[in-house]
XYZ file of C-alpha atoms in Angstrom:
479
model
C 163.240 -3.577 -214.484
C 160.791 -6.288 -213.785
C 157.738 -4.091 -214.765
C 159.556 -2.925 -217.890
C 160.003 -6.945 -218.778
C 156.434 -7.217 -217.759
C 155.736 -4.011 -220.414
C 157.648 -5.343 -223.225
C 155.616 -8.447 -222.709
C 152.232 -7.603 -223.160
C 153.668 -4.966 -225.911
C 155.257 -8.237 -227.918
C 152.202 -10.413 -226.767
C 149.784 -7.775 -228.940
C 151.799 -7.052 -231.419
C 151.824 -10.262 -232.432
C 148.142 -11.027 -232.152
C 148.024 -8.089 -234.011
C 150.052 -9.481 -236.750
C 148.234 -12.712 -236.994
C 144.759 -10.739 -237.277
C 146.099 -8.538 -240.376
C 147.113 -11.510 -242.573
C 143.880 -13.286 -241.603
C 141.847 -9.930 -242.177
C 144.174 -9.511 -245.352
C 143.126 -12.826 -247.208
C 139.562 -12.868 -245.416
C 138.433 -9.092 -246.451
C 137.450 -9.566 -249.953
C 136.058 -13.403 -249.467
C 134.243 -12.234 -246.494
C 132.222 -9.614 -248.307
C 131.134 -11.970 -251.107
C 130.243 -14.455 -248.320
C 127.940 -12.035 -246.647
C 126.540 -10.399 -249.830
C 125.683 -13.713 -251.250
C 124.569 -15.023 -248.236
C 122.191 -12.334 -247.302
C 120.256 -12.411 -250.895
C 120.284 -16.538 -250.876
C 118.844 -15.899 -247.598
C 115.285 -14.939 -249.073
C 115.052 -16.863 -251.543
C 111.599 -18.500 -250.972
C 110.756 -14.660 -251.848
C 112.602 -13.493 -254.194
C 112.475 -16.417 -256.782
C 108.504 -16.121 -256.824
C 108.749 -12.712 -257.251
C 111.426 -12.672 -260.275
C 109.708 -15.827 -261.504
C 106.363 -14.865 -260.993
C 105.527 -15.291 -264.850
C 106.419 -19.074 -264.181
C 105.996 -19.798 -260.874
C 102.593 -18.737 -259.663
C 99.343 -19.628 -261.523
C 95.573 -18.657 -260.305
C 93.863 -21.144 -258.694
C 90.950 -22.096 -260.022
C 89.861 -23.920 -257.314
C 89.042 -26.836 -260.032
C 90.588 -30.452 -260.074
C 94.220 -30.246 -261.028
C 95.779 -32.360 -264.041
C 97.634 -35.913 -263.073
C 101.357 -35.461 -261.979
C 101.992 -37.706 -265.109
C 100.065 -36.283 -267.454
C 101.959 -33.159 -266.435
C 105.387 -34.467 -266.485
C 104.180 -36.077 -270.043
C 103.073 -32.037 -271.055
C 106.376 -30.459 -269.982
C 108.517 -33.514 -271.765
C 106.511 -32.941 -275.056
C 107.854 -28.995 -275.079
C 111.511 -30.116 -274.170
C 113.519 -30.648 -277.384
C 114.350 -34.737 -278.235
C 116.699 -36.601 -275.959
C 115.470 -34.826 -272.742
C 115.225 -36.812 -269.637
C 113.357 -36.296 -266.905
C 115.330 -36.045 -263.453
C 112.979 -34.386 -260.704
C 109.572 -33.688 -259.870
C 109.408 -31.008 -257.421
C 106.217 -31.450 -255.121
C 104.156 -28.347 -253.406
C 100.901 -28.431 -252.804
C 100.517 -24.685 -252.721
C 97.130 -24.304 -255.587
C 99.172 -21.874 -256.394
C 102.215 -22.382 -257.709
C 102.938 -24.241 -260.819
C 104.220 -27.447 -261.329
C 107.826 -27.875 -261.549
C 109.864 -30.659 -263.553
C 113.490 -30.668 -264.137
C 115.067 -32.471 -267.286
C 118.895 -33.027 -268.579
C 119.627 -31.846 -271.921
C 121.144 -33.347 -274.481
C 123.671 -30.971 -274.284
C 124.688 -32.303 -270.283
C 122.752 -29.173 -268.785
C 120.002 -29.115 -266.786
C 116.402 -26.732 -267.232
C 113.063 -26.399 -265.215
C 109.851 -26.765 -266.953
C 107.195 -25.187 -265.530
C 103.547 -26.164 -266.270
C 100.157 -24.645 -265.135
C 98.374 -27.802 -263.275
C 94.786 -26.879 -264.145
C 95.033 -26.850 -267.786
C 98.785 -28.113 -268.460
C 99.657 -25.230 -270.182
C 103.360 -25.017 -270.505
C 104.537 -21.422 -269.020
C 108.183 -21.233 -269.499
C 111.344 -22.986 -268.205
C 114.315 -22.064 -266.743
C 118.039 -22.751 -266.781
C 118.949 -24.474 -263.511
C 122.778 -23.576 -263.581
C 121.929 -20.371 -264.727
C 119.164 -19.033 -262.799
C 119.891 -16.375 -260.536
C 119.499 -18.111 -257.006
C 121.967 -21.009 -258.233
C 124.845 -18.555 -259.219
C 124.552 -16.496 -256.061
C 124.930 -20.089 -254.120
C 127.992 -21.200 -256.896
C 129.366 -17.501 -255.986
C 128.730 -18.258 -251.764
C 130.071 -21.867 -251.896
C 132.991 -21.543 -254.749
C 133.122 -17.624 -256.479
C 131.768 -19.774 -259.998
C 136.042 -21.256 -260.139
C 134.812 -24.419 -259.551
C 137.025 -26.770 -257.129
C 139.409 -23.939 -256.889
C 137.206 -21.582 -255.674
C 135.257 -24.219 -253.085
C 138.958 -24.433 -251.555
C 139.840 -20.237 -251.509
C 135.929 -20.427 -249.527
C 136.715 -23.288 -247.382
C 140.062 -21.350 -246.616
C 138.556 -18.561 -245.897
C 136.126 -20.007 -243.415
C 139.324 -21.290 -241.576
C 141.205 -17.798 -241.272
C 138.394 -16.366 -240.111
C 138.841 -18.647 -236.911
C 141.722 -17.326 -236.628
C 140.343 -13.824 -237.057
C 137.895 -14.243 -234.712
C 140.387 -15.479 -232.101
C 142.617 -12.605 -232.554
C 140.161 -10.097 -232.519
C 138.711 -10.766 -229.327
C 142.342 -11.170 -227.129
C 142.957 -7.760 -228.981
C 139.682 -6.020 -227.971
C 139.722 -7.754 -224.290
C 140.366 -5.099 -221.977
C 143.546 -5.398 -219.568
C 142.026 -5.706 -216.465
C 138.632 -7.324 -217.232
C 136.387 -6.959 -215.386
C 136.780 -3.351 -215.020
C 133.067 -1.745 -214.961
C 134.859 1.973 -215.087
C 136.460 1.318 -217.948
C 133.572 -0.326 -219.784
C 131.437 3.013 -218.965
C 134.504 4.854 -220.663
C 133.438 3.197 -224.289
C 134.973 1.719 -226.753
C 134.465 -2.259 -224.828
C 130.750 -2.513 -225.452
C 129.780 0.820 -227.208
C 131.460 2.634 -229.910
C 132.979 5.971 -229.190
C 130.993 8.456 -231.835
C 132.543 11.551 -230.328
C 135.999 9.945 -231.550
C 137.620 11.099 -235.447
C 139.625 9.736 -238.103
C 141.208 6.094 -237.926
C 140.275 6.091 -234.010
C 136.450 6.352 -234.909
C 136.716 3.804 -237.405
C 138.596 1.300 -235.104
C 136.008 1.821 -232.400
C 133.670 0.562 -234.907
C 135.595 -2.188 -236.020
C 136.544 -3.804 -232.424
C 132.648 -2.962 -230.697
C 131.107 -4.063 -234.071
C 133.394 -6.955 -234.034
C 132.748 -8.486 -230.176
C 128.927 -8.129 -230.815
C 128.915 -10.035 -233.995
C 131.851 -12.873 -232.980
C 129.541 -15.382 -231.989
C 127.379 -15.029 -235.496
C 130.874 -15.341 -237.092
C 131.751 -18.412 -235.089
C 128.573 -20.181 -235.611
C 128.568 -19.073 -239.182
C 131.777 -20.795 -240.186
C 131.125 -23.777 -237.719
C 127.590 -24.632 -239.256
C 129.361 -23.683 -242.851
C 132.415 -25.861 -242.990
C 130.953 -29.255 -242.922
C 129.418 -28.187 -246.421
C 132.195 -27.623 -248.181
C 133.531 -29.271 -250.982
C 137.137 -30.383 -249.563
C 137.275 -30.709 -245.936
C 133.632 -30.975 -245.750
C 133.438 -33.853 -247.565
C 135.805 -36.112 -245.876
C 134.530 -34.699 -242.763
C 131.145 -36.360 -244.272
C 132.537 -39.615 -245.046
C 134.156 -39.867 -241.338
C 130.843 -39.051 -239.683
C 129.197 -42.058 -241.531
C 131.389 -44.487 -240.945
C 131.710 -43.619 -237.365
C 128.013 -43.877 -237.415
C 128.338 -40.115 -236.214
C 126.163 -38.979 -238.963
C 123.894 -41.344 -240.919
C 124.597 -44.837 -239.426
C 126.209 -47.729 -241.377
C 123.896 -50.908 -241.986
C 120.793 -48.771 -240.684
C 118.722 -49.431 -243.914
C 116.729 -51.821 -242.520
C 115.647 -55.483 -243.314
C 113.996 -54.264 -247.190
C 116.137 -55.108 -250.276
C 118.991 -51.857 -251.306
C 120.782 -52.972 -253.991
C 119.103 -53.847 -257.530
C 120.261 -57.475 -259.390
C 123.000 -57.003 -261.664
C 121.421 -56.022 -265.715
C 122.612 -58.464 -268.308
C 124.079 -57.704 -270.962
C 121.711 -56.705 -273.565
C 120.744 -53.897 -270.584
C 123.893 -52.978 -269.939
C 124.728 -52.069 -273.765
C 121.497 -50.045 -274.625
C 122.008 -48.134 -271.442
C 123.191 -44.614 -272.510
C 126.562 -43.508 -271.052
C 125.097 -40.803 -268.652
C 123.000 -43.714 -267.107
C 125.646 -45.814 -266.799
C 126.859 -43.106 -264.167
C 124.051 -42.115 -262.501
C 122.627 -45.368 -261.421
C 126.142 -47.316 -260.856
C 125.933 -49.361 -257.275
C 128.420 -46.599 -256.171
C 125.945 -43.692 -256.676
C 125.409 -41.583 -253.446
C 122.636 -39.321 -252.569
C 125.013 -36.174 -253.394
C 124.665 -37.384 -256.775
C 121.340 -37.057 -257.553
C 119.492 -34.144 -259.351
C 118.000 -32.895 -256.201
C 117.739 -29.113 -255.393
C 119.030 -29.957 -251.393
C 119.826 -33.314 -249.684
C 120.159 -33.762 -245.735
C 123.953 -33.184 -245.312
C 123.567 -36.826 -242.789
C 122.454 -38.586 -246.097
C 124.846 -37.098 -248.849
C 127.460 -39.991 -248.525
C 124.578 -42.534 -248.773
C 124.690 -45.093 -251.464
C 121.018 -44.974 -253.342
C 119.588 -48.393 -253.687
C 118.299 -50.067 -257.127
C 115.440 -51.370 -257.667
C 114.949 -55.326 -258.609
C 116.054 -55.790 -262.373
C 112.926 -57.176 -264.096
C 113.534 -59.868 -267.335
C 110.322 -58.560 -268.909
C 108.784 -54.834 -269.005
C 107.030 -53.736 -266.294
C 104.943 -50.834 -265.641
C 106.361 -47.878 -263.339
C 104.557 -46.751 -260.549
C 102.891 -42.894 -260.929
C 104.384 -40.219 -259.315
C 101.077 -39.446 -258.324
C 101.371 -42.717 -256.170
C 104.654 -41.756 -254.894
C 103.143 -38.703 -253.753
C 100.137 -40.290 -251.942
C 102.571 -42.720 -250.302
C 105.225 -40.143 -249.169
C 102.152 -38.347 -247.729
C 101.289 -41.788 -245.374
C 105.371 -41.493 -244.719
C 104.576 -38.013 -243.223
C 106.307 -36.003 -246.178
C 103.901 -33.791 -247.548
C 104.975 -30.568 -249.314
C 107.909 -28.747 -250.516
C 109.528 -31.771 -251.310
C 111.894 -33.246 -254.465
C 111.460 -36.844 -256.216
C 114.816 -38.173 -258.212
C 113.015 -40.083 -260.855
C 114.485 -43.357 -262.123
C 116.135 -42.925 -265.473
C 117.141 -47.021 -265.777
C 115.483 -50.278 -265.592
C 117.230 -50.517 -261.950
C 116.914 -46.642 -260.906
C 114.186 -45.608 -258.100
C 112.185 -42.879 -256.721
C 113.733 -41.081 -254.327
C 111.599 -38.780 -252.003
C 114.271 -35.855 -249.765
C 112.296 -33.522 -247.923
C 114.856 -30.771 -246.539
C 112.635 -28.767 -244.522
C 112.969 -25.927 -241.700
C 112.268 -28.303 -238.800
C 115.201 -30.804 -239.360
C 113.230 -32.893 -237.041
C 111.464 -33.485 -240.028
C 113.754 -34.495 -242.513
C 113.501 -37.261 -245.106
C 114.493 -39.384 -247.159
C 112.809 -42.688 -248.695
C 114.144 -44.933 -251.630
C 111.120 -45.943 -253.261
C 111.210 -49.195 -255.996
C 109.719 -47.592 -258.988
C 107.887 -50.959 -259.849
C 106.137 -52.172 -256.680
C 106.217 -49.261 -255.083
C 107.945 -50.688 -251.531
C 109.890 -48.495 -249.659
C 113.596 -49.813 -249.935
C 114.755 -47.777 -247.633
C 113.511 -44.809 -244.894
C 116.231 -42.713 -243.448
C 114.736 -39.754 -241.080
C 116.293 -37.460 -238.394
C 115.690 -39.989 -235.743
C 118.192 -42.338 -237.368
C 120.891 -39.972 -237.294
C 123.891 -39.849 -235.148
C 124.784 -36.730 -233.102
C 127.086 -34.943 -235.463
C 124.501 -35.227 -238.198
C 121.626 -34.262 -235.817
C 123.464 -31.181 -234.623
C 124.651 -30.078 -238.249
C 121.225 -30.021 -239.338
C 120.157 -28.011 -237.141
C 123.011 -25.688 -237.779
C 122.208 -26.120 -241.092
C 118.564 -24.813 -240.841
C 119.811 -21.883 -238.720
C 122.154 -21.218 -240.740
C 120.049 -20.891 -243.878
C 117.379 -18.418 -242.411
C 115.072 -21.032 -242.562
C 114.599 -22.200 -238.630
C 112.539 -19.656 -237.014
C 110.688 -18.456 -240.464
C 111.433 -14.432 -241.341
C 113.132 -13.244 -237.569
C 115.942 -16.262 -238.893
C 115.781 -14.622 -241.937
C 115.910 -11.064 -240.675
C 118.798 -12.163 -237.815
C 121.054 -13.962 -240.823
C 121.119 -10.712 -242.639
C 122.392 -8.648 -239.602
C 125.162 -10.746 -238.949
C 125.874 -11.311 -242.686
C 125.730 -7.483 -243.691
C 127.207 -6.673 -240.377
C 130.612 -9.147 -241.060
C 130.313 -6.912 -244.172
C 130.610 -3.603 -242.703
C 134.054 -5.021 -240.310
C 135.327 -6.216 -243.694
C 135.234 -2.553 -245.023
C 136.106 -0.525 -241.803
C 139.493 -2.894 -241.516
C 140.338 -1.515 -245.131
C 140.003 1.702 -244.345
C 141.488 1.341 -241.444
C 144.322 -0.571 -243.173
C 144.717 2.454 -246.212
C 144.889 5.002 -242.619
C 148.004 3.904 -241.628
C 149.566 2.013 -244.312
C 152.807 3.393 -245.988
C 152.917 4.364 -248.994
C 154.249 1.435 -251.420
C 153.973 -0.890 -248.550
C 151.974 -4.024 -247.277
C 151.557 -1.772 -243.803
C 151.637 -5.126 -241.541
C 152.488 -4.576 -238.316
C 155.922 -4.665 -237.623
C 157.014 -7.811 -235.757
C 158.376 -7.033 -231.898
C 162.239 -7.826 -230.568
C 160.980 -9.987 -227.731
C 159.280 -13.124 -228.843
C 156.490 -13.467 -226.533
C 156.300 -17.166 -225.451
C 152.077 -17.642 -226.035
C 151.850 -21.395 -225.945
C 148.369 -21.849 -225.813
C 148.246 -19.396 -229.243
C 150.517 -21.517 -230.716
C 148.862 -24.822 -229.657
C 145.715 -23.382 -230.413
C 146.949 -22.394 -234.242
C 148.198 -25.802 -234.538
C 145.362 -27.415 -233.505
C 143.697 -25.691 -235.981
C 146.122 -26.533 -238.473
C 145.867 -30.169 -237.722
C 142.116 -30.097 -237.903
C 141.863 -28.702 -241.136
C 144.941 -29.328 -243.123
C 144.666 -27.034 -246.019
C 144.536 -24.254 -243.247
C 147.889 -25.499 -241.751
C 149.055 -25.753 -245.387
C 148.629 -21.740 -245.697
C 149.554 -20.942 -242.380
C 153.029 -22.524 -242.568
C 153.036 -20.359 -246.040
C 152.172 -17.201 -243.956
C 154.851 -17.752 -241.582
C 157.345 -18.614 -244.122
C 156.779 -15.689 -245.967
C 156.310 -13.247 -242.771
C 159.939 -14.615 -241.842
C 161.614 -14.029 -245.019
C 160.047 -10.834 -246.339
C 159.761 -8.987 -242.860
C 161.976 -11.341 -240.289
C 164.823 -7.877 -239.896
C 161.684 -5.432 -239.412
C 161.549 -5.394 -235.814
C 160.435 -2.881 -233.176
C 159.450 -2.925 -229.314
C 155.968 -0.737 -229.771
């Protein structure tokens, strides 16, 4: 009797893990396979963009003197139609590749003007919410619905915690270690020799143990970028001084004198916004910001009573090169009598990462925020961050992203068919729930942990329960 108890146990115990990995794989599935897709091209995108660019992006070098950054800028502005404004100078010192400057439309979008910097010769421009790179990262971060669509990704990032966890008590073998029964197959090598829906879960669970630490890392180094959770996540980080320290700006002055009112009236709208005292570094035109400076407020420069003459991006250039930043960087140019230059280098080595606030008439550095000002959350989400992006290690990150990515891919598609094997016709197919009710408090502590962590994933799983109990609550078996 007592090993038939014991039997029904670990019968309920799985069935139940079982249950909670279908409705995770159910929701995750689709999500998970425009996650990996997207993720894999955005992957290589410093070569693919000069490659489907190349028209725009590369120019021969002539190995002649190159034009003035502002005479540039001053080139690209004259072929932009009236009522363009400058936002961003993008910086490479690469003698071959053209220069890049970004301007907002009239019309409230943004385009790239691209310019040849040995005879400033305008080459073409490009649509920055339309180009291809920025809708495969809207399509990774939010499927193009906007907010809704940040939350179905952030969601999706969650259950796949919860997929992950399942998986792996499911796979575990019963009496681990057991090096006979790893020789058998099917623990740490796929059984090829097997047919039909038993091949295809051999796949699934081997396929699935090898790759559950990309997947964990994946969604660990993911989630603090999202737009919901992420976010206040952010915000809690700074002002525990866990990511960019509060009142760590220094001894130079941050915030610009209030304009009068003349200013303030012949300010456009737009500006109005972007240079408010509230503005944070997430806010400016900039094609990546350290995820440790995003909440940041941007500092003004000092409101001057009579015109003064803006310092050159050239010179903002030379002195971000004495600050150590010297290619592959963007500047946020000042669009208001109080805006500034700021410099953000986001590169591979997030050792390396910058940011300066730069007063666009004497040219002082206002503020210098780098990676040794950090706290520890910020320091290890950056590097996360880096790994996460392919861009750590150079091409082997690359190469290793797309593995996991594609492979996450191929367990999305062997659960489906896996799912269409054995489910009914007309019917969801989810495993039946068992008599006993296996007692599995640290799974339940665990899910509500989880739950309390991220509270739109609670939210849903409540939902899930809900519904499991009222559509399915008299469908019970034993095996």
């Amino acid at each position: 009797m007592a090993a038939a108890a014991s039997n029904a146990d670990a019968i309920a115990h799985r069935r139940t893990l079982w249950r909670w990995h279908f409705y995770a794989g159910l929701f995750v599935m689709p999500l998970l396979l425009v996650l990996a897709i997207t993720g894999t091209i955005y992957c290589f995108q410093p070569q693919i963009e000069p490659l489907l660019y190349r028209d725009r992006m590369v120019v021969a070098d002539t190995h002649g003197p190159q034009l003035s950054r502002d005479v540039l800028l001053a080139k690209a502005a004259a072929s932009e139609p009236r009522g363009a404004v400058p936002t961003l100078a993008q910086i490479e010192t690469n003698r071959t590749r053209s220069a890049e400057f970004v301007f907002r439309l009239p019309s409230g979008e943004s385009e790239s003007v691209y310019v040849n910097p040995y005879d400033g010769a305008v080459l073409g421009t490009l649509s920055v919410e339309h180009r291809l790179m920025k809708q495969v990262r809207n399509l990774h971060r939010g499927l193009m619905l906007g907010k809704t669509g940040e939350l179905l990704m952030e969601l999706a990032g969650c259950w796949t915690l919860v997929m992950i966890g399942t998986g792996i008590a499911l796979w575990w073998p019963d009496q681990w270690p057991d090096r006979a029964k790893a020789r058998q197959g099917g623990v740490w090598l796929p059984r090829l020799s097997l047919e039909g829906r038993a091949w295809w879960r051999d796949l699934h669970a081997v396929g699935g143990i090898w790759l559950a630490a990309g997947a964990l890392f994946f969604v660990l180094s993911g989630l603090p970028w999202s737009g919901s959770w992420g976010k206040e996540f952010k915000a809690l980080a700074t002002s525990a001084s866990l990511g960019y320290p509060k009142g760590a700006w220094g001894q130079a002055h941050v915030h610009s004198t209030a304009p009068s009112a003349a200013q303030q009236a012949a300010k456009p709208a737009d500006e109005h916004a972007m240079h408010g005292m509230s503005m944070k570094m997430d806010d400016l035109p900039l094609k990546q910001t350290p995820w440790a400076v995003g909440a940041t407020t941007v500092p003004g420069s000092a409101d001057v009573s009579t015109p003064a003459a803006r310092v050159s991006i050239d010179d903002i250039v030379a002195l971000a090169s004495r600050n150590g930043v010297a290619d592959d960087y963007g500047i946020a140019l000042p669009n208001a009598p109080t805006g500034v230059y700021t410099v953000s280098y986001f590169p591979a080595d997030p050792r390396a990462e910058r940011t300066l606030h730069i007063d666009q008439y004497s040219g002082r550095v206002l503020s210098d925020i780098g990676y040794s000002g950090y706290g520890r959350v910020a320091k290890w989400i950056s590097y996360g961050t880096s790994l996460h992006m392919g861009r750590y290690f150079g091409l082997a990150n690359q190469i290793v992203c797309s593995v996991i990515s594609l492979g996450l891919a191929t367990l999305a598609v062997s659960g489906f068919v896996m799912w269409m094997k054995r489910r009914p016709a007309r019917a969801l197919g989810a495993p039946t729930r068992p008599v006993r009710r296996p007692p599995m408090r640290v799974w339940r502590g665990g899910l509500a942990l989880v739950g309390v962590i991220f509270p739109l994933m609670g939210a849903t799983m409540l939902a899930v329960w809900c519904f499991d109990r009222l559509a399915f609550g008299a469908k019970r078996t034993l095996a």
